[in-house]
Short mmCIF file of C-alpha atoms in Angstrom, two decimals:
data_model
loop_
_atom_site.label_atom_id
_atom_site.label_comp_id
_atom_site.label_asym_id
_atom_site.label_seq_id
_atom_site.Cartn_x
_atom_site.Cartn_y
_atom_site.Cartn_z
CA MET A 1 169.21 70.20 115.50
CA CYS A 2 168.95 74.04 115.99
CA ALA A 3 170.26 75.10 112.57
CA LYS A 4 167.46 73.33 111.67
CA LYS A 5 165.07 75.58 113.60
CA LYS A 6 166.66 78.58 112.28
CA GLY A 7 166.19 77.14 109.14
CA ALA A 8 162.58 76.27 109.44
CA ARG A 9 161.38 79.66 111.48
CA ARG A 10 163.75 81.24 108.83
CA GLY A 11 161.45 79.53 105.57
CA LEU A 12 158.03 80.22 107.92
CA LEU A 13 159.39 83.78 107.76
CA VAL A 14 159.79 83.77 104.04
CA PHE A 15 156.70 82.10 103.49
CA LEU A 16 155.23 84.88 105.38
CA CYS A 17 156.50 87.66 103.64
CA ILE A 18 155.30 86.57 100.13
CA PHE A 19 151.82 85.25 101.63
CA LEU A 20 150.88 88.88 103.28
CA GLY A 21 152.60 90.35 99.98
CA LEU A 22 150.20 88.68 97.70
CA ILE A 23 147.27 89.60 99.75
CA LEU A 24 148.77 93.65 99.68
CA ALA A 25 148.88 93.00 96.10
CA GLY A 26 145.46 91.86 95.72
CA LEU A 27 143.89 94.47 98.14
CA LEU A 28 145.74 97.09 95.79
CA VAL A 29 144.49 95.71 92.45
CA VAL A 30 141.19 95.55 93.99
CA THR A 31 141.52 99.38 95.39
CA TYR A 32 142.50 100.46 92.13
CA TYR A 33 139.86 98.80 90.45
CA ALA A 34 137.31 99.90 92.91
CA ASN A 35 138.44 103.58 92.12
CA SER A 36 138.73 103.44 88.35
CA ILE A 37 135.25 102.36 88.65
CA LEU A 38 134.28 105.36 91.67
CA ASN A 39 136.04 107.69 89.83
CA GLN A 40 133.05 108.26 86.60
CA ILE A 41 130.98 109.65 89.40
CA ASN A 42 131.18 113.50 89.35
CA ARG A 43 131.83 114.74 92.52
CA VAL A 44 130.30 118.16 93.70
CA ASP A 45 133.22 119.68 94.58
CA ASP A 46 134.32 119.39 90.95
CA VAL A 47 131.27 120.66 89.70
CA PRO A 48 131.93 124.02 89.15
CA GLN A 49 129.26 126.05 92.17
CA GLU A 50 126.86 128.52 90.57
CA THR A 51 126.48 131.50 92.53
CA LEU A 52 122.88 133.48 91.82
CA THR A 53 123.24 137.22 91.71
CA HIS A 54 120.84 139.50 94.08
CA GLU A 55 119.10 139.71 91.03
CA GLU A 56 118.56 136.51 89.97
CA VAL A 57 117.58 135.53 93.51
CA GLU A 58 114.92 138.34 93.31
CA ILE A 59 113.56 136.73 90.46
CA LEU A 60 113.82 133.46 91.31
CA LEU A 61 111.77 134.02 94.63
CA ALA A 62 109.33 136.45 92.93
CA GLU A 63 108.24 133.34 90.64
CA THR A 64 104.48 132.32 90.96
CA ASP A 65 102.19 129.47 89.19
CA PRO A 66 99.43 129.30 86.34
CA GLU A 67 96.02 130.00 87.79
CA GLU A 68 94.38 127.31 88.44
CA GLU A 69 90.98 127.13 87.78
CA GLU A 70 90.09 124.39 90.02
CA PHE A 71 91.78 126.13 93.21
CA THR A 72 89.84 125.94 96.36
CA GLY A 73 92.57 126.92 98.69
CA GLU A 74 93.31 129.60 100.96
CA GLU A 75 94.49 132.78 100.21
CA LEU A 76 97.02 133.41 102.72
CA ASP A 77 99.17 136.46 104.31
CA PRO A 78 102.45 135.53 104.15
CA GLU A 79 102.66 137.60 107.66
CA GLN A 80 100.26 135.67 109.21
CA VAL A 81 101.81 132.41 108.51
CA THR A 82 103.58 131.22 111.49
CA LEU A 83 106.30 128.39 111.47
CA PRO A 84 108.33 127.75 114.49
CA GLU A 85 110.73 130.21 115.27
CA ALA A 86 113.60 127.98 116.95
CA PRO A 87 114.95 125.29 114.62
CA ALA A 88 113.59 121.82 114.90
CA GLU A 89 114.85 119.68 117.41
CA VAL A 90 117.19 117.09 115.64
CA ILE A 91 116.44 113.93 115.32
CA GLU A 92 118.80 111.41 116.92
CA LYS A 93 120.69 108.37 114.98
CA ASN A 94 123.32 106.11 116.43
CA GLU A 95 126.43 105.01 114.39
CA ASN A 96 123.91 101.80 112.45
CA VAL A 97 121.61 105.01 110.71
CA VAL A 98 122.97 106.78 107.38
CA ASN A 99 120.80 109.05 105.86
CA ILE A 100 121.14 109.75 101.79
CA LEU A 101 119.21 112.60 99.85
CA LEU A 102 118.22 111.67 96.58
CA ILE A 103 117.70 114.82 94.63
CA GLY A 104 115.90 114.84 90.99
CA GLN A 105 116.14 118.32 89.19
CA ASP A 106 114.43 119.20 85.67
CA ARG A 107 117.24 120.52 84.43
CA ARG A 108 117.06 120.45 80.34
CA PRO A 109 120.35 120.52 78.40
CA GLY A 110 122.43 123.72 78.43
CA GLN A 111 120.77 124.75 82.02
CA GLY A 112 122.25 124.85 84.96
CA ARG A 113 121.55 123.74 88.13
CA GLN A 114 117.86 123.55 88.83
CA ARG A 115 114.89 123.93 91.29
CA SER A 116 114.94 119.86 93.57
CA ASP A 117 112.08 118.60 91.72
CA ALA A 118 112.03 115.56 94.15
CA MET A 119 113.72 114.95 97.30
CA ILE A 120 113.98 110.77 98.75
CA LEU A 121 115.21 110.87 102.18
CA CYS A 122 116.41 107.08 101.98
CA THR A 123 117.32 106.04 105.50
CA VAL A 124 119.14 102.41 106.12
CA ASN A 125 119.16 101.07 109.60
CA THR A 126 121.73 98.60 110.01
CA ASP A 127 120.79 96.77 112.33
CA ARG A 128 117.17 96.59 111.94
CA LYS A 129 117.90 95.94 108.66
CA THR A 130 115.49 98.56 107.29
CA LEU A 131 115.35 100.95 104.75
CA VAL A 132 112.57 104.34 105.15
CA LEU A 133 111.82 106.34 101.79
CA THR A 134 110.43 109.52 102.79
CA SER A 135 109.39 111.67 100.24
CA PHE A 136 109.66 115.68 100.75
CA LEU A 137 107.09 117.85 98.73
CA ARG A 138 108.55 120.57 96.96
CA ASP A 139 105.71 122.73 98.22
CA THR A 140 106.08 122.41 101.36
CA TYR A 141 106.52 126.01 102.47
CA VAL A 142 109.64 125.87 104.97
CA LYS A 143 112.14 128.56 106.65
CA LEU A 144 115.39 128.89 104.23
CA PRO A 145 118.55 129.33 106.37
CA ASP A 146 121.18 132.58 104.53
CA TYR A 147 123.01 132.17 102.59
CA ASN A 148 126.70 133.47 100.66
CA GLY A 149 125.41 136.22 103.39
CA MET A 150 121.71 137.07 102.26
CA LYS A 151 118.85 136.29 104.22
CA TYR A 152 116.16 134.19 102.11
CA GLY A 153 113.12 134.50 104.76
CA SER A 154 110.56 131.56 103.95
CA ASN A 155 109.56 130.14 100.43
CA ARG A 156 108.80 126.11 98.64
CA LEU A 157 111.27 123.19 99.89
CA ASN A 158 112.22 123.21 96.27
CA VAL A 159 113.98 126.57 96.26
CA PRO A 160 117.24 126.03 98.43
CA TYR A 161 118.80 123.44 95.73
CA VAL A 162 118.81 126.10 93.20
CA VAL A 163 120.43 128.97 95.03
CA GLY A 164 123.06 127.31 96.91
CA GLY A 165 122.79 123.18 96.10
CA MET A 166 123.43 120.22 98.11
CA GLU A 167 125.07 122.34 100.89
CA MET A 168 121.72 125.06 101.61
CA LEU A 169 119.06 122.21 100.83
CA ASP A 170 121.12 120.20 103.99
CA GLU A 171 120.70 122.75 106.08
CA CYS A 172 117.03 123.44 105.35
CA MET A 173 116.37 119.69 106.08
CA LEU A 174 118.08 120.30 109.30
CA MET A 175 116.64 123.68 110.18
CA ASN A 176 113.14 122.36 109.96
CA PHE A 177 112.78 118.43 110.12
CA GLY A 178 115.52 118.23 112.48
CA ILE A 179 117.36 115.91 109.99
CA GLU A 180 121.15 115.88 110.16
CA ILE A 181 121.69 114.20 106.42
CA ASP A 182 124.78 112.27 105.61
CA HIS A 183 125.29 112.51 101.94
CA ASN A 184 123.52 113.53 98.63
CA ILE A 185 122.94 112.15 95.52
CA GLU A 186 121.74 114.09 92.32
CA VAL A 187 120.80 112.95 89.03
CA ASP A 188 118.73 115.16 86.30
CA PHE A 189 115.61 113.71 84.48
CA SER A 190 117.29 112.58 81.53
CA GLY A 191 119.90 110.38 83.62
CA PHE A 192 116.54 108.78 85.70
CA GLU A 193 116.13 107.62 82.19
CA LYS A 194 118.84 106.03 80.80
CA VAL A 195 119.40 104.37 84.75
CA VAL A 196 116.24 102.75 84.15
CA ASN A 197 116.75 101.71 80.79
CA ALA A 198 120.15 99.95 81.95
CA ILE A 199 118.44 98.18 84.03
CA GLY A 200 115.58 96.52 81.59
CA GLY A 201 113.23 98.60 82.59
CA VAL A 202 110.61 98.32 85.69
CA ASP A 203 107.38 96.64 86.72
CA ILE A 204 105.22 98.70 87.84
CA GLU A 205 100.76 98.25 88.53
CA LEU A 206 99.54 101.02 87.05
CA THR A 207 95.79 102.17 87.69
CA GLY A 208 93.05 102.58 84.93
CA ALA A 209 93.49 105.95 85.14
CA GLU A 210 97.66 106.20 85.56
CA ALA A 211 97.25 104.07 82.23
CA ASN A 212 94.48 106.24 80.63
CA TRP A 213 96.53 109.34 81.56
CA MET A 214 100.19 108.17 80.14
CA GLY A 215 98.81 106.37 76.58
CA GLY A 216 100.42 103.55 75.19
CA VAL A 217 99.91 100.83 78.22
CA SER A 218 97.31 99.28 79.88
CA ALA A 219 95.92 99.00 83.37
CA GLY A 220 97.83 96.00 85.60
CA MET A 221 101.00 94.87 85.96
CA ASN A 222 103.65 96.78 82.70
CA ARG A 223 107.49 96.77 82.56
CA LEU A 224 107.87 100.46 81.87
CA ASN A 225 111.14 101.60 80.03
CA GLY A 226 113.11 104.71 81.11
CA GLU A 227 110.65 107.37 79.15
CA LYS A 228 107.29 105.94 81.03
CA ALA A 229 108.99 105.44 83.88
CA LEU A 230 109.09 109.39 83.93
CA GLU A 231 106.29 109.97 82.77
CA TYR A 232 104.45 107.26 86.09
CA SER A 233 107.17 109.56 88.38
CA ARG A 234 105.79 113.10 87.21
CA ILE A 235 102.03 112.32 86.85
CA ARG A 236 100.70 115.02 89.35
CA LYS A 237 97.26 116.63 87.69
CA LEU A 238 95.89 113.12 88.13
CA ASP A 239 95.48 113.40 91.68
CA SER A 240 97.54 115.72 94.17
CA ASP A 241 101.64 116.49 94.83
CA PHE A 242 101.05 112.97 97.31
CA GLY A 243 100.23 110.58 94.40
CA ARG A 244 103.53 112.03 92.40
CA THR A 245 105.46 111.27 94.89
CA ASN A 246 104.02 107.68 96.15
CA ARG A 247 104.43 107.18 92.22
CA GLN A 248 108.15 108.01 92.95
CA ARG A 249 108.75 105.92 95.71
CA LYS A 250 106.99 102.68 93.69
CA VAL A 251 109.56 103.34 90.74
CA LEU A 252 112.35 103.48 93.07
CA ILE A 253 110.99 100.28 95.10
CA ALA A 254 110.50 98.67 91.88
CA MET A 255 114.63 99.67 90.63
CA LEU A 256 115.79 98.46 93.63
CA GLU A 257 113.82 95.10 93.35
CA ARG A 258 114.99 94.94 89.77
CA VAL A 259 119.12 95.59 91.17
CA LYS A 260 118.93 92.89 93.51
CA LYS A 261 118.17 90.24 91.09
CA LEU A 262 121.69 91.09 89.46
CA SER A 263 124.94 89.68 89.06
CA LEU A 264 127.80 90.52 90.70
CA ASN A 265 128.75 90.71 86.65
CA GLU A 266 126.09 92.84 85.91
CA MET A 267 126.16 95.04 88.94
CA LEU A 268 129.46 95.82 87.66
CA GLU A 269 128.69 96.98 84.02
CA LEU A 270 125.81 98.31 85.65
CA THR A 271 127.69 100.74 86.88
CA GLU A 272 129.44 101.99 83.81
CA THR A 273 126.16 103.06 82.70
CA ILE A 274 125.23 104.77 86.31
CA PHE A 275 127.84 106.54 87.93
CA PRO A 276 128.02 109.28 85.24
CA MET A 277 125.21 110.19 85.57
CA ILE A 278 124.91 110.89 89.26
CA THR A 279 126.51 113.48 91.26
CA THR A 280 127.55 113.38 95.18
CA ASP A 281 129.42 114.48 98.40
CA MET A 282 130.34 111.14 98.96
CA SER A 283 134.35 110.02 98.38
CA ASN A 284 134.96 107.15 96.67
CA SER A 285 135.86 105.37 100.63
CA ASP A 286 132.34 106.39 101.62
CA ILE A 287 130.89 104.78 98.99
CA ILE A 288 133.15 101.79 99.51
CA GLY A 289 132.15 101.82 103.10
CA TYR A 290 128.50 101.75 102.82
CA VAL A 291 128.66 98.86 99.68
CA MET A 292 130.46 97.05 102.50
CA ASP A 293 127.63 97.99 105.29
CA PHE A 294 124.37 97.75 103.01
CA PHE A 295 125.58 94.64 100.63
CA PRO A 296 125.20 92.12 103.29
CA ILE A 297 121.69 93.32 104.00
CA LEU A 298 120.30 93.65 100.50
CA LEU A 299 118.08 90.83 99.98
CA ASP A 300 116.66 91.55 103.41
CA LEU A 301 116.15 94.90 104.13
CA GLU A 302 112.27 96.09 105.13
CA ILE A 303 111.44 99.22 103.18
CA THR A 304 108.51 101.29 103.84
CA THR A 305 107.58 104.46 102.46
CA GLN A 306 106.06 107.76 103.66
CA SER A 307 105.91 111.48 102.75
CA ALA A 308 106.54 114.69 104.68
CA PRO A 309 103.77 116.13 105.07
CA HIS A 310 101.40 113.02 105.51
CA GLU A 311 97.31 113.70 105.68
CA GLY A 312 96.24 115.88 108.76
CA GLU A 313 100.35 117.63 108.95
CA TYR A 314 99.48 120.98 106.57
CA LYS A 315 97.40 123.36 105.12
CA SER A 316 97.07 123.98 101.45
CA GLY A 317 97.22 127.73 99.98
CA ARG A 318 98.41 130.41 98.53
CA ILE A 319 101.05 132.70 99.03
CA ASN A 320 102.27 135.41 96.66
CA GLY A 321 100.74 133.32 93.98
CA MET A 322 102.22 130.40 94.75
CA SER A 323 100.88 127.17 96.04
CA VAL A 324 102.32 125.79 98.80
CA LEU A 325 101.81 123.04 101.61
CA VAL A 326 101.71 125.17 104.79
CA PRO A 327 103.28 122.17 107.44
CA ASP A 328 102.75 121.44 111.09
CA LEU A 329 106.90 121.14 111.76
CA GLU A 330 106.39 119.73 115.27
CA MET A 331 104.13 117.14 114.16
CA ILE A 332 106.46 116.36 111.00
CA ASN A 333 109.17 116.32 113.55
CA THR A 334 107.50 113.80 115.82
CA ARG A 335 106.13 111.52 113.26
CA LEU A 336 109.47 111.69 111.99
CA ARG A 337 111.61 110.82 115.37
CA GLU A 338 109.44 107.23 115.46
CA THR A 339 109.83 106.39 111.78
CA ILE A 340 113.00 107.07 111.47
CA GLY A 341 115.38 107.90 114.40
CA SER A 342 117.36 105.11 116.49
#
């Protein structure tokens, strides 16, 4: 009897070892497959980082905008423009909140890193099942952090990325807005077009003015391909940068709605097109962790949008030939604390 019991225990032990071995093998296969897909993404650490010379920086900071005949703003003396001396109060967030900054840049073939033409902060709260898209206007006049032993003073928000990449831009966001960026994703405009085409276009409702400006489309709902979606996202002279960033958020939401409707196989096929076109500072394990956290709530996400600054939180003008928005950073920080804080 004892021999039979021992034999049964031994058999059970062998079965458990085989079962656990199969699970482990399956996990290894899945991990290998996931990593093989994720390895198509460009990592910021693997991309040669450009360091501008002092002369290149001086030229960059001295760039001005074309004269605008319609400009009615105020000519501002930079010595009289005051920004808070102390860094912004950090916006507290708990473990359920993730801040991922999307960076769009107008880089042409053969060019290196350019200014950040679009900056959209995606704040996901997995507990509340919310996604807040916050557009940061590129002409916002902010303090720039020191970088590589150089002091940059104050300039527009689109400057830190071309000078010091994600690292300098993240430091600038923390300094001026109190936002701790967890990770960054960057794509240039040619990549954006390919992404939109890969998901079959986006459905956008156009106003009559937008349709007339673009051409080849009509007022009302339109299915825009990558080229037209980019053209729509870049419209500025029709109204303002507030209108432009609002259009960018509409396209982003439309893209998310398209992705929600894809099957798992279609999503996997889509990654082969999208991943080689983006650059990020996330590791494979970071991405897998976010997928595990975000995928279960994807269909239930409540999406809201905003811009920083918002109406009433800035003064427009020109400084040294640059069109700028001089922000009330304390007012912006207070609002962001309410909308994206824990």
